[in-house]
CSV table of C-alpha atoms and ligand atoms in Angstrom, one decimal:
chain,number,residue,atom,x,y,z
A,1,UNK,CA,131.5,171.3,3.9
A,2,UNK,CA,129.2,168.9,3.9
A,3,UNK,CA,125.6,169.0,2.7
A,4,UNK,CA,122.1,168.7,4.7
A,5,UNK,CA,121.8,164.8,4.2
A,6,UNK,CA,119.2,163.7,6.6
A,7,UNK,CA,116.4,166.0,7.6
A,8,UNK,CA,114.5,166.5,9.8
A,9,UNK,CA,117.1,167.0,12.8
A,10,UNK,CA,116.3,163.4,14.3
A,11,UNK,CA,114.0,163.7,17.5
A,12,UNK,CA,116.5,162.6,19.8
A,13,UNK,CA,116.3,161.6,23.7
A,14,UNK,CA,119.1,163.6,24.7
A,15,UNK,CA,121.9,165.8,22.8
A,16,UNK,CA,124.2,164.0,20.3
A,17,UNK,CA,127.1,165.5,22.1
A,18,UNK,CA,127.8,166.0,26.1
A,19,UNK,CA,128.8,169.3,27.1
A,20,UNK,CA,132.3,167.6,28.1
A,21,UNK,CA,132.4,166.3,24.6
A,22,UNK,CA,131.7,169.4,22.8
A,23,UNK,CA,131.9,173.2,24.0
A,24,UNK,CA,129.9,176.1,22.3
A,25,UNK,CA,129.9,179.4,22.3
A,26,UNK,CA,127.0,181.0,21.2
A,27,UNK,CA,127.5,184.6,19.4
A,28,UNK,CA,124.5,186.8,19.1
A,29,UNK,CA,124.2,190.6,18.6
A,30,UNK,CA,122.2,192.7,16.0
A,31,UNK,CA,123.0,192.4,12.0
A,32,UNK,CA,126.5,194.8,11.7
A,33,UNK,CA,127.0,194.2,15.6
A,34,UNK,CA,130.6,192.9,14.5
A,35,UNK,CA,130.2,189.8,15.2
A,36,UNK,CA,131.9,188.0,12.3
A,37,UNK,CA,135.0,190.7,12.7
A,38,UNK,CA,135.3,189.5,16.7
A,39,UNK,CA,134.7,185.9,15.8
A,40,UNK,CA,138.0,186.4,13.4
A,41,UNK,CA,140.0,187.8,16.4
A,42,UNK,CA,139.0,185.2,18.2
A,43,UNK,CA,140.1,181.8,16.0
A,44,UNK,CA,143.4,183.8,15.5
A,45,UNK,CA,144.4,183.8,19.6
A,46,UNK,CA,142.3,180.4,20.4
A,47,UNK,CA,141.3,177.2,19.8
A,48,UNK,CA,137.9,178.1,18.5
A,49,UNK,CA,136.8,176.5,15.4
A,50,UNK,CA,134.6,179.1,13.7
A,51,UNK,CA,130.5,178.2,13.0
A,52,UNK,CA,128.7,181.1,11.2
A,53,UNK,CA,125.0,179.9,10.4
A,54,UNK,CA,124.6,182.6,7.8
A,55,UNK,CA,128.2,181.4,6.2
A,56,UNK,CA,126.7,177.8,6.4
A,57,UNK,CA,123.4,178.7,5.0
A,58,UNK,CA,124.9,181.0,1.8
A,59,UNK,CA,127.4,177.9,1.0
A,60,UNK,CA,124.1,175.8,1.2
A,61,UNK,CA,122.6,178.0,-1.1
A,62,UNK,CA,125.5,178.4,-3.2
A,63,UNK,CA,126.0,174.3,-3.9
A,64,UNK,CA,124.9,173.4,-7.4
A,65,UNK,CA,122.2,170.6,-6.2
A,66,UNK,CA,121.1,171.9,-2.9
A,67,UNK,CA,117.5,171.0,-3.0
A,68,UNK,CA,117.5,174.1,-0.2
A,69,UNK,CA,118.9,176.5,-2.6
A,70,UNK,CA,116.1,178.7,-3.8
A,71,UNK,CA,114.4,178.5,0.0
A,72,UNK,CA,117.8,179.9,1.5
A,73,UNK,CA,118.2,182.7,-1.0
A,74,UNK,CA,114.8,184.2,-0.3
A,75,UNK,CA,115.0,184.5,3.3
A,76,UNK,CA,118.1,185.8,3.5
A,77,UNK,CA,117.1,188.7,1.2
A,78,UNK,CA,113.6,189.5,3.0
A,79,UNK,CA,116.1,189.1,5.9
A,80,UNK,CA,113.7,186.3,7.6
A,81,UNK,CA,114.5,183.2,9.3
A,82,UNK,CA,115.0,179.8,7.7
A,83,UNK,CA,113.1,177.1,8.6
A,84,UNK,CA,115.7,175.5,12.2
A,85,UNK,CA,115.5,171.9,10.4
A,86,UNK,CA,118.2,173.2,7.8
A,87,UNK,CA,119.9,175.2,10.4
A,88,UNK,CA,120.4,172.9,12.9
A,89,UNK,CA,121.6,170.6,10.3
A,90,UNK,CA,124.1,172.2,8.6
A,91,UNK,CA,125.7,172.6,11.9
A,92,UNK,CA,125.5,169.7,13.2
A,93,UNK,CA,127.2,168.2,10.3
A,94,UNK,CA,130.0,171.0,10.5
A,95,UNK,CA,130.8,170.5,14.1
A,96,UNK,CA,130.5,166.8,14.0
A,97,UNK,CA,133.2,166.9,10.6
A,98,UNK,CA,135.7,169.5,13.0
A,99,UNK,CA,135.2,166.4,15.6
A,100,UNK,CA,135.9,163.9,13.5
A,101,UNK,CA,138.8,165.5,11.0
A,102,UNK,CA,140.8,167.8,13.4
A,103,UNK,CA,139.7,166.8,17.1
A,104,UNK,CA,138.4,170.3,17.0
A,105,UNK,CA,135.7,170.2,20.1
A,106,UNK,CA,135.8,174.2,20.4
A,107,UNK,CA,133.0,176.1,19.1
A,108,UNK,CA,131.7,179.5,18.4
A,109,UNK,CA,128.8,179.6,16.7
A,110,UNK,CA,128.2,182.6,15.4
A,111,UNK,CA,124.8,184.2,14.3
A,112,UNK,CA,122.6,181.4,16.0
A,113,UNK,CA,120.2,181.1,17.5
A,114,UNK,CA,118.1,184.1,16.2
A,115,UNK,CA,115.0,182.1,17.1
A,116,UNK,CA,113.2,180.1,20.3
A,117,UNK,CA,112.5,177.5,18.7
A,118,UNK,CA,116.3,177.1,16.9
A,119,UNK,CA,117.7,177.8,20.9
A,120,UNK,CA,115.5,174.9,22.3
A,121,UNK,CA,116.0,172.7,19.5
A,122,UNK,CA,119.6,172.7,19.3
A,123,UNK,CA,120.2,172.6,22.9
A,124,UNK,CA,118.3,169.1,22.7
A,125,UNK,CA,119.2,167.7,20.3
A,126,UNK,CA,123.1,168.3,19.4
A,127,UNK,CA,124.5,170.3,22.6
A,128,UNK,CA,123.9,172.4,25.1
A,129,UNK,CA,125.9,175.9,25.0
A,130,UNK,CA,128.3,177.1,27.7
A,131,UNK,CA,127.2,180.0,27.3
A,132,UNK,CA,126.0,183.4,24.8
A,133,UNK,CA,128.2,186.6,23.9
A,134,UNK,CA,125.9,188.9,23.4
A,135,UNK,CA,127.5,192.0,21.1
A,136,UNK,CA,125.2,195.0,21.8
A,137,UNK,CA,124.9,197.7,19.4
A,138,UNK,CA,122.6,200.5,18.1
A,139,UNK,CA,120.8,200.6,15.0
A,140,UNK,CA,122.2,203.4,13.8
A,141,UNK,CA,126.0,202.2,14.3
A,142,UNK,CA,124.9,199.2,12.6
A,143,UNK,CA,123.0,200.5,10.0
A,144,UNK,CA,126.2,202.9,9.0
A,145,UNK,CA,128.8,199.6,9.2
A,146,UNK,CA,126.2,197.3,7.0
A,147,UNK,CA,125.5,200.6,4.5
A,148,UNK,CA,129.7,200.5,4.1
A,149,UNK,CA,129.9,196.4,3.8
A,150,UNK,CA,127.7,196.5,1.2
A,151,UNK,CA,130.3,198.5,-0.6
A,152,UNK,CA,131.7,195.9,-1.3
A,153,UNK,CA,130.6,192.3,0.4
A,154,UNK,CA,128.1,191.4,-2.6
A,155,UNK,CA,125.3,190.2,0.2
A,156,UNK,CA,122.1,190.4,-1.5
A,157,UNK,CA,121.1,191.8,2.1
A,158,UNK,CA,123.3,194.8,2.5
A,159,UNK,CA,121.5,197.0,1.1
A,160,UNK,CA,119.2,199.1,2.9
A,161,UNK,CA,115.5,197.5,2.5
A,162,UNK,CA,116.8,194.0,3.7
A,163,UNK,CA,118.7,195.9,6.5
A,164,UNK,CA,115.5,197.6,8.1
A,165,UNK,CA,114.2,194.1,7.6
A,166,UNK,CA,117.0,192.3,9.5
A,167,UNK,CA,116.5,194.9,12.1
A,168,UNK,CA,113.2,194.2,12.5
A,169,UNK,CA,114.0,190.3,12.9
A,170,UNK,CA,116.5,190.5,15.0
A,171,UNK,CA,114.4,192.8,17.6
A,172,UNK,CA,110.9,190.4,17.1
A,173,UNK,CA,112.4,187.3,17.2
A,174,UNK,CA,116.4,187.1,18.3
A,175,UNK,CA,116.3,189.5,21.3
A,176,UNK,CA,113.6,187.0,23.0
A,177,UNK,CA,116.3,184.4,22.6
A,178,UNK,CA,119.0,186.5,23.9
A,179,UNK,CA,116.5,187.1,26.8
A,180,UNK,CA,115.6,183.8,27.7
A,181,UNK,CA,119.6,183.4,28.0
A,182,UNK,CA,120.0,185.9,30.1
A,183,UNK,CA,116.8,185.3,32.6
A,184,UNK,CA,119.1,182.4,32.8
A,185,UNK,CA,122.6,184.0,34.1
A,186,UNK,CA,123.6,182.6,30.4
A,187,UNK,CA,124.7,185.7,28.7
A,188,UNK,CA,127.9,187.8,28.8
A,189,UNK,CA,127.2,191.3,27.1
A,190,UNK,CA,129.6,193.2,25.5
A,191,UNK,CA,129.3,196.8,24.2
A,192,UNK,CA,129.8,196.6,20.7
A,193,UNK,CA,130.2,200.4,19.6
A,194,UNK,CA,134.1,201.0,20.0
A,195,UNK,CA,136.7,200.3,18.1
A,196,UNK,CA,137.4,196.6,17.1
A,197,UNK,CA,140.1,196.0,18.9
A,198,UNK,CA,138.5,197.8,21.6
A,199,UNK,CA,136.2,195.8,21.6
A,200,UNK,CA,138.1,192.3,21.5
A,201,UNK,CA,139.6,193.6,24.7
A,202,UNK,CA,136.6,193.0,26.6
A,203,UNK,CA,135.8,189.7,24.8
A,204,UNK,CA,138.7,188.4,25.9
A,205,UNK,CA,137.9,189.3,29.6
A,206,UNK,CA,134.9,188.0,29.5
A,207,UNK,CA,136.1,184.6,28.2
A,208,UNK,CA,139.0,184.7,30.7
A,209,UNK,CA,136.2,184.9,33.6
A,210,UNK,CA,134.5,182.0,31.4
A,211,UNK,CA,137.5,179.1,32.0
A,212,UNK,CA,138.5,179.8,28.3
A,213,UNK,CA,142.3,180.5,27.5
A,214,UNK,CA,144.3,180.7,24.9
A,215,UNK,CA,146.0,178.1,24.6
A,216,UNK,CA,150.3,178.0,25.1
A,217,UNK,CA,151.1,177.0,21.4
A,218,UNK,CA,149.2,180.0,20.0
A,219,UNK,CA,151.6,182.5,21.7
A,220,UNK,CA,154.3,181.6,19.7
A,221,UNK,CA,152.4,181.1,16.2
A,222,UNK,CA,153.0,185.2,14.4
A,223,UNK,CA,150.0,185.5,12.7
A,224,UNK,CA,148.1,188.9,11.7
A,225,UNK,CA,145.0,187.2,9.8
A,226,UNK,CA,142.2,188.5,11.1
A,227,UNK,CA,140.0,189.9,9.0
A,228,UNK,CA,136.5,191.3,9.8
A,229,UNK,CA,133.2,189.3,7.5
B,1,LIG,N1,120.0,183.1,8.9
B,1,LIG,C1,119.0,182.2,9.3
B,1,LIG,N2,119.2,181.4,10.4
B,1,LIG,C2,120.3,181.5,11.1
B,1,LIG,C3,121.3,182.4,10.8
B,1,LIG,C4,121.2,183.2,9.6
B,1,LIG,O1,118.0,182.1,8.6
B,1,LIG,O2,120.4,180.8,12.1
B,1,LIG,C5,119.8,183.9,7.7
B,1,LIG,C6,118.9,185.1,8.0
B,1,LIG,O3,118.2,185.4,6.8
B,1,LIG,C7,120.0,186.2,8.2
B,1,LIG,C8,121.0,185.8,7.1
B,1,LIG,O4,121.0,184.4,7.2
B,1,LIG,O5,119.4,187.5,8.0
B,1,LIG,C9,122.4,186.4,7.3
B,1,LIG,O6,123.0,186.0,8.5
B,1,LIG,P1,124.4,186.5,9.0
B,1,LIG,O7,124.7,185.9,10.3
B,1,LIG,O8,125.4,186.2,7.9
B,1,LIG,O9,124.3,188.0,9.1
B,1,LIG,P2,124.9,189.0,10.1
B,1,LIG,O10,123.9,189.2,11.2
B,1,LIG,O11,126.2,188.4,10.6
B,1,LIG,O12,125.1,190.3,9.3
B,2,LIG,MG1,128.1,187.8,10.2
């Protein structure tokens, strides 16, 4: 993947990409709302090339001369928000690399934007979405799903003080994004407490009702790969 090169996102007059250029998907819901685990469902039926900002940001954090590095890792611990600039960035280039490697112009972006000005911002000045899934879930179903992850996912933020702290995030400063969507007519809410598959059921629906298909060729392609993050 490539790394955050130029910063900040340039101040642009309009988006890099036209919606008939690029589509995205937005995919919000709370932390443990299973998003990554319907996102995974998802690029095994369609066409979807798979975005997740927290995926993005870790691999940020993760490469050896990221001058971002240390930033990254403490907000995702204390479960805050990092600064849009990288954000938007690292996305940008990922979707822009998809475009330009595999003719992949399909997104779902998963996990942003959990902030106003991250919403505003990357509608400007890289796309604007076709629209949000919004996975709705209780705290307490969550908190019992992240408890179990962090069994065994090694995320310095599964573990129960980050968790109330991710909670508290996503409530402050995501809902009011998931809001302004929706005072829109821009969000499709799904309820997020069944079982996976369950719950895919209804995704799938809802994208039917959207224009999105899956396409002929994946009918024929076997493949039993998805696996929940
Ligand atoms: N994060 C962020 N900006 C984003 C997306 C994620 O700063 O746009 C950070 C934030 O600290 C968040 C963490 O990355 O708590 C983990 O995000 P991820 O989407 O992986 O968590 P999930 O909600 O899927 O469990
Ligand atoms: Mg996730």
């Amino acid at each position: 993947m490539p790394a955050v090169e130029a910063l900040p996102t340039p101040n642009r007059t309009k988006p890099l990409y036209d919606p008939s250029e690029a589509t995205v998907v937005f995919v919000l819901g709370g932390p443990g709302s299973g998003k990554g685990t319907q996102c995974a469902f998802l690029v095994r039926d369609y066409a979807f090339k798979h975005l997740s900002a927290g995926d993005l940001l870790r691999e940020e954090q993760d490469r050896p001369d990221s001058e971002f590095g240390e930033m990254i890792k403490d907000y995702i611990k204390d479960g805050q928000i990092v600064p849009m600039e990288v954000t938007i960035q690292l996305l940008e280039n990922a979707m822009t690399a998809s475009i330009e490697k595999d003719n992949k112009r399909l997104f779902l972006i998963d996990g942003f934007p959990r902030k106003m000005d991250q919403a505003l911002k990357f509608e400007e000045a890289v796309v604007p979405s076709k629209f949000t899934l919004f996975f709705d879930c209780p705290e307490d179903v969550m908190q019992e799903r992240l408890l179990n992850r962090g069994k065994t996912s090694g995320r310095s933020d599964d573990n129960l003080e980050s968790i109330k702290k991710r909670f508290r995030t996503f409530v402050e400063t995501s809902m009011p994004v998931v809001e302004h969507f929706e005072s829109e007519g821009r969000v499709v809410k799904i309820s997020a407490t069944k079982l996976p598959e369950e719950v895919y059921e209804d995704v799938k629906g809802a994208l039917k009702e959207k224009g999105i298909e899956i396409p002929v060729f994946k009918f024929s392609v076997p493949d039993s790969s998805a696996a929940a993050s």
